[in-house]
CSV table of C-alpha atoms in Angstrom, one decimal:
chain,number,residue,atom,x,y,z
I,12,UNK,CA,50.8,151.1,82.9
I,13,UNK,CA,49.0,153.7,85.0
I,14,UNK,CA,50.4,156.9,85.1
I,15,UNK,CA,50.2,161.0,84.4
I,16,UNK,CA,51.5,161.7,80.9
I,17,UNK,CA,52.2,165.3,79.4
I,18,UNK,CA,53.0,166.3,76.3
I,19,UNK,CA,55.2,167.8,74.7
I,20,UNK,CA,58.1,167.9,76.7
I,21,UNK,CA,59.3,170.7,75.2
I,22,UNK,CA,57.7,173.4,73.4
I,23,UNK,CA,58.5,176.3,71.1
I,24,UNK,CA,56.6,179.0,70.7
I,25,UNK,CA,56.3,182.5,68.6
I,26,UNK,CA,55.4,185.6,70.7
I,27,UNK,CA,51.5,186.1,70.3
I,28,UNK,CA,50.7,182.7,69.3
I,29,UNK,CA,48.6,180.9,71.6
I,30,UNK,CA,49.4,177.1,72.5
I,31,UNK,CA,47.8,173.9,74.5
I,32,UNK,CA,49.6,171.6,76.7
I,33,UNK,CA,48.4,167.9,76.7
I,34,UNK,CA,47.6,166.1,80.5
I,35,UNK,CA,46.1,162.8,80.6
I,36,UNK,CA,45.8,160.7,83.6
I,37,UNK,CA,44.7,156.8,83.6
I,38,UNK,CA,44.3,156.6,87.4
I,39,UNK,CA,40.6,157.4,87.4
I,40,UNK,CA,41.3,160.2,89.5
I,41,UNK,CA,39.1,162.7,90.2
I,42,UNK,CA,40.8,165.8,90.8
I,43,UNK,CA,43.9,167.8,88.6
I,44,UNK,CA,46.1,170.0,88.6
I,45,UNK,CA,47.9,172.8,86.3
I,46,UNK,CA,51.4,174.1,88.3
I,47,UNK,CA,54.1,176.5,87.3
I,48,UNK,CA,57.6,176.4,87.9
I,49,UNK,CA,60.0,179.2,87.7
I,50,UNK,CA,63.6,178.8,88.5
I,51,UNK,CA,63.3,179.7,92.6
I,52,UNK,CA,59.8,180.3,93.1
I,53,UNK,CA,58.5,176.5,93.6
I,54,UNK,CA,55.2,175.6,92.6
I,55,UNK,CA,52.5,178.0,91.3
I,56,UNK,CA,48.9,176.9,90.9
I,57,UNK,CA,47.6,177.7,87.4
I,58,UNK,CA,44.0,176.0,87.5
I,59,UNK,CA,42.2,173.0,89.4
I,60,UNK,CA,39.6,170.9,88.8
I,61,UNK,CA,37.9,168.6,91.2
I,62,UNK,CA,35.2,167.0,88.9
I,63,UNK,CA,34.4,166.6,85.4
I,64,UNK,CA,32.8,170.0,83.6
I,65,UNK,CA,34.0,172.3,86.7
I,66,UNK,CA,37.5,173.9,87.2
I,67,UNK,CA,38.8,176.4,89.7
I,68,UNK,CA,41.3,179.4,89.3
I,69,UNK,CA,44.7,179.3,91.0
I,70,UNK,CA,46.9,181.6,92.3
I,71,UNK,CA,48.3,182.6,88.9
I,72,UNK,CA,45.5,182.0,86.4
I,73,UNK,CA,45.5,185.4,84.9
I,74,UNK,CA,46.8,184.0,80.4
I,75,UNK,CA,45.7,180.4,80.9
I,76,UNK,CA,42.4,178.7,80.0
I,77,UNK,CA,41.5,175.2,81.1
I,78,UNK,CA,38.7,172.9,80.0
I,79,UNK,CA,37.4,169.4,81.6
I,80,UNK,CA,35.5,167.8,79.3
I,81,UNK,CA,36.1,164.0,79.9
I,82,UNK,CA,38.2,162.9,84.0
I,83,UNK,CA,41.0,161.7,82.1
I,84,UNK,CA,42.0,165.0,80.4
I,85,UNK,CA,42.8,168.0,81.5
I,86,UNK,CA,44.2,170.5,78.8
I,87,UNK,CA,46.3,173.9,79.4
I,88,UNK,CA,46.3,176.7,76.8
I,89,UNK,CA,48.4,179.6,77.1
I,90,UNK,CA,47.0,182.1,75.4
I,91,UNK,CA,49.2,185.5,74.3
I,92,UNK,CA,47.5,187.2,77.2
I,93,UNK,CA,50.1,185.5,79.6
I,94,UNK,CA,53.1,187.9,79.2
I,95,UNK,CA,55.9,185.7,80.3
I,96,UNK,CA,54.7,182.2,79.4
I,97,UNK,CA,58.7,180.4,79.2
I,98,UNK,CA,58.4,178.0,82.2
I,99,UNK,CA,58.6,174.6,83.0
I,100,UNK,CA,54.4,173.5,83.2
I,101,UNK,CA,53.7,170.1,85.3
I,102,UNK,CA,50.2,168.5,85.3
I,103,UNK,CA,48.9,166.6,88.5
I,104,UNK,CA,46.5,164.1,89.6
I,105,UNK,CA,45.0,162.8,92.8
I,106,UNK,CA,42.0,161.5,95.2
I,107,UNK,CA,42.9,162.3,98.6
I,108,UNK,CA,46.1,161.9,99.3
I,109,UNK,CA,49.0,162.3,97.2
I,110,UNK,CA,49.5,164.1,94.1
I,111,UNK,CA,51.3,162.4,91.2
I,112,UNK,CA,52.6,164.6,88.8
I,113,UNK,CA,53.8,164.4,84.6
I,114,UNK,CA,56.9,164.6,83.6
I,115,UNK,CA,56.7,168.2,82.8
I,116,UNK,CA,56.4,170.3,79.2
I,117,UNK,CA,59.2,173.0,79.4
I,118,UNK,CA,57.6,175.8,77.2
I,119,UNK,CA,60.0,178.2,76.3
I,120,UNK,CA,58.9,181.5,74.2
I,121,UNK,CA,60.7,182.5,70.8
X,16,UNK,CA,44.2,182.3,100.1
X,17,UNK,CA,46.1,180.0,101.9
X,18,UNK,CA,49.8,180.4,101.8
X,19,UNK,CA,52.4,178.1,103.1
X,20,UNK,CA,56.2,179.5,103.7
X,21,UNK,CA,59.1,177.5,103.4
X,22,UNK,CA,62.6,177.9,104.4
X,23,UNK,CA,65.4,178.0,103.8
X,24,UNK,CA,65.6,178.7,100.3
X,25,UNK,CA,68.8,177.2,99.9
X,26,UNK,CA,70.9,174.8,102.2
X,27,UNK,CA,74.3,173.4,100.9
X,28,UNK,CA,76.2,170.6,103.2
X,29,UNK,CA,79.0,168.3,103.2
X,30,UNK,CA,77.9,164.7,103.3
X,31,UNK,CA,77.5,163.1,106.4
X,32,UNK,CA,75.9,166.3,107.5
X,33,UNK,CA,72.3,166.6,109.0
X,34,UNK,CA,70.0,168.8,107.0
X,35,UNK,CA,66.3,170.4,107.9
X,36,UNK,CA,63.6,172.2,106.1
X,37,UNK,CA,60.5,173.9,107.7
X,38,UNK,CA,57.2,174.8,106.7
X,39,UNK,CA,55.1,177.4,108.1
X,40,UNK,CA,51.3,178.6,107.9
X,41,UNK,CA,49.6,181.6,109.5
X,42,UNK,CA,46.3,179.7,109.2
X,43,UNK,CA,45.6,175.7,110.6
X,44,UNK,CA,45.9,173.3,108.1
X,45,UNK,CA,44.0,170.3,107.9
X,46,UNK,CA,47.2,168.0,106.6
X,47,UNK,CA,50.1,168.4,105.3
X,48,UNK,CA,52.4,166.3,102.4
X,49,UNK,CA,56.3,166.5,101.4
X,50,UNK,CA,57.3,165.8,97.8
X,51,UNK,CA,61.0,165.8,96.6
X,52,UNK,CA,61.8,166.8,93.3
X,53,UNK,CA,65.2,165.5,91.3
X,54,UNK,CA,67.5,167.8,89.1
X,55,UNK,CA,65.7,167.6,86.2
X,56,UNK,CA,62.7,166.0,87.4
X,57,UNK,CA,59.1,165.9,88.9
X,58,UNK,CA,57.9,166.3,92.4
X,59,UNK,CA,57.9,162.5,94.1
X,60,UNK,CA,55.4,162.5,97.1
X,61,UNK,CA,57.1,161.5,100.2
X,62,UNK,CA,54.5,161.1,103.1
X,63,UNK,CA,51.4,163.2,104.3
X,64,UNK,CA,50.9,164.3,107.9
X,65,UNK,CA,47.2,164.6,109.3
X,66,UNK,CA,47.6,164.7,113.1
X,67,UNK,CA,48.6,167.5,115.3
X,68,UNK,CA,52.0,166.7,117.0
X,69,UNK,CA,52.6,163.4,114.4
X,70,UNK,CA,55.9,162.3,113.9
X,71,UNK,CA,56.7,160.0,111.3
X,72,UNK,CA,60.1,158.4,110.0
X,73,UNK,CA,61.2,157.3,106.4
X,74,UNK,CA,64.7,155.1,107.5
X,75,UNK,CA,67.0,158.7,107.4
X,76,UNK,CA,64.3,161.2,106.8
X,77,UNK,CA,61.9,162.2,109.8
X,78,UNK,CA,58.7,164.1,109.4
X,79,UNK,CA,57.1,166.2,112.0
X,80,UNK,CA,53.7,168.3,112.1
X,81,UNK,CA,53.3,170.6,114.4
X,82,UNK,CA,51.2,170.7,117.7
X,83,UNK,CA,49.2,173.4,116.1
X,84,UNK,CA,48.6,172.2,112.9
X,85,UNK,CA,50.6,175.3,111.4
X,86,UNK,CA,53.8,174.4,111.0
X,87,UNK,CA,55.8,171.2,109.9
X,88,UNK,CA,59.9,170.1,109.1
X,89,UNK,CA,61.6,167.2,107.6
X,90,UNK,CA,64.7,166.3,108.5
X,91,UNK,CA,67.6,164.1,107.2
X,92,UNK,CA,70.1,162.6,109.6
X,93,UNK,CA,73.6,161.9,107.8
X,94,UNK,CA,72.9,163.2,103.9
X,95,UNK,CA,74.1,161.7,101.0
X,96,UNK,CA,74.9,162.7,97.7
X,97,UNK,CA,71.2,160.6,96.4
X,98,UNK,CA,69.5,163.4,99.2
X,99,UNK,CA,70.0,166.0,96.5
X,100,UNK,CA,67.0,167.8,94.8
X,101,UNK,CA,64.3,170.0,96.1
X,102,UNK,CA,62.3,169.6,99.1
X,103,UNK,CA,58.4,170.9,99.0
X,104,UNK,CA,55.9,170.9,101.6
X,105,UNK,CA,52.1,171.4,100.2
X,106,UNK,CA,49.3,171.7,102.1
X,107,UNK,CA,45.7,171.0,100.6
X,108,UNK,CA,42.4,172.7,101.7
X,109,UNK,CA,39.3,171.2,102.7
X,110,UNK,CA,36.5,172.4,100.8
X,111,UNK,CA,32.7,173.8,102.6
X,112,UNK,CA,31.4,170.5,103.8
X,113,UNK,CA,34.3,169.0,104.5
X,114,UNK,CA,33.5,166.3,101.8
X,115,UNK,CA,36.4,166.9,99.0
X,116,UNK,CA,39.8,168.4,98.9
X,117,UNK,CA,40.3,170.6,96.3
X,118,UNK,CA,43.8,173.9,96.5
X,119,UNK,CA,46.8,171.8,96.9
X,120,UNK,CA,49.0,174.6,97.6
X,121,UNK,CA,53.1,174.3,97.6
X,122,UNK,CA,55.8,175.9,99.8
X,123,UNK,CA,58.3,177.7,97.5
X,124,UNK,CA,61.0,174.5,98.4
X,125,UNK,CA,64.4,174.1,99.7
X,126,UNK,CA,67.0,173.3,97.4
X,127,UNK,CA,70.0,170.8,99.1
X,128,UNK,CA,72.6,170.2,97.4
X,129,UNK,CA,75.2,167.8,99.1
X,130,UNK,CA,79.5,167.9,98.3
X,131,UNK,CA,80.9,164.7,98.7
């Protein structure tokens, strides 16, 4: 069954602590993607990566790290840095076309 | 960066009603794609539009990219209650060279919600 899975789907975590979001995609595709969503405010790029070992900032990168050590994974932390981390996280895939997205990890801060 | 707008926000209709969404960029874009996303759910990809002035239909929905290359709508004829959700348009750059894409970059999305 080919597909984008995330996990969790949801996530509790203490102020300070930091925390890594699972993404892992069978479609042998090359590039992925880290968005946030925000009640309102669409889809925020967090991070990119277009090949193995390489990985770009998005628009709102400042509290994340990312890491691409093998195509099919494609890891988030938040890290305590990020000063409003409760959000809904979605994880994408694609070649050239369309992007096929996880079913989401809604991280939610306690 | 590049920045795509989107509006409106919000559009509430009664069923039966037409509804349209439009998507705008100061800069050209090379293509552009429309994903829906479901209550509760993830973005769906709908179509992607490459050519300048392409028009392209989905049995109710009808896609339209702009002769410019800067600007884009979809529109449903006749909404039903299974039309609700949120509508994004995302356009992705073309890295130096040409040879990969790599920014897939999202409109902030149009919520519909349809009353029966």
């Amino acid at each position: 069954d080919g597909g984008i899975t995330q996990s969790p789907k949801y996530l509790f975590r203490k102020e300070g602590q930091n925390v890594t979001l699972s993404c892992e995609q069978n479609l042998n595709h090359d590039a992925m993607y880290w968005y946030r969503q925000d009640p309102g405010q669409g889809l925020r790029l967090i991070y990119y990566s277009q090949i193995v070992n390489d990985f770009q900032k998005g628009d709102i990168a400042e509290g994340y790290s990312v890491s691409r050590e093998k195509k099919e994974s494609f890891p988030l932390t938040v890290t305590s840095a990020q000063k409003n981390p409760t959000a809904f996280y979605l994880c994408a895939s694609s070649i050239f076309s369309e992007a096929f997205f996880g079913q989401g990890t809604r991280l939610t801060v306690v | 960066g590049q920045q795509v707008m989107q509006i409106p926000q919000y559009q509430h209709v009664q069923e039966g009603e037409d509804f349209t969404t439009y998507c705008n960029s100061s800069t050209t874009l090379s293509n552009i794609q429309w994903y829906k996303q479901r209550p509760g759910g993830h973005p769906v990809f709908l179509i992607q539009l490459v050519k300048s002035g392409e028009v392209k239909k989905q049995k109710r929905l009808t896609f339209q990219f702009g002769e410019a290359k800067k600007n884009s709508s979809l529109h449903i004829t006749a909404t039903q209650t299974t039309d609700v959700g949120t509508y994004f348009c995302a356009a992705r750059s073309l890295e130096a060279g040409g040879t990969s894409y790599g920014k897939l970059t999202f409109g902030q999305g149009t919520i519909l919600t349809v009353h029966p």
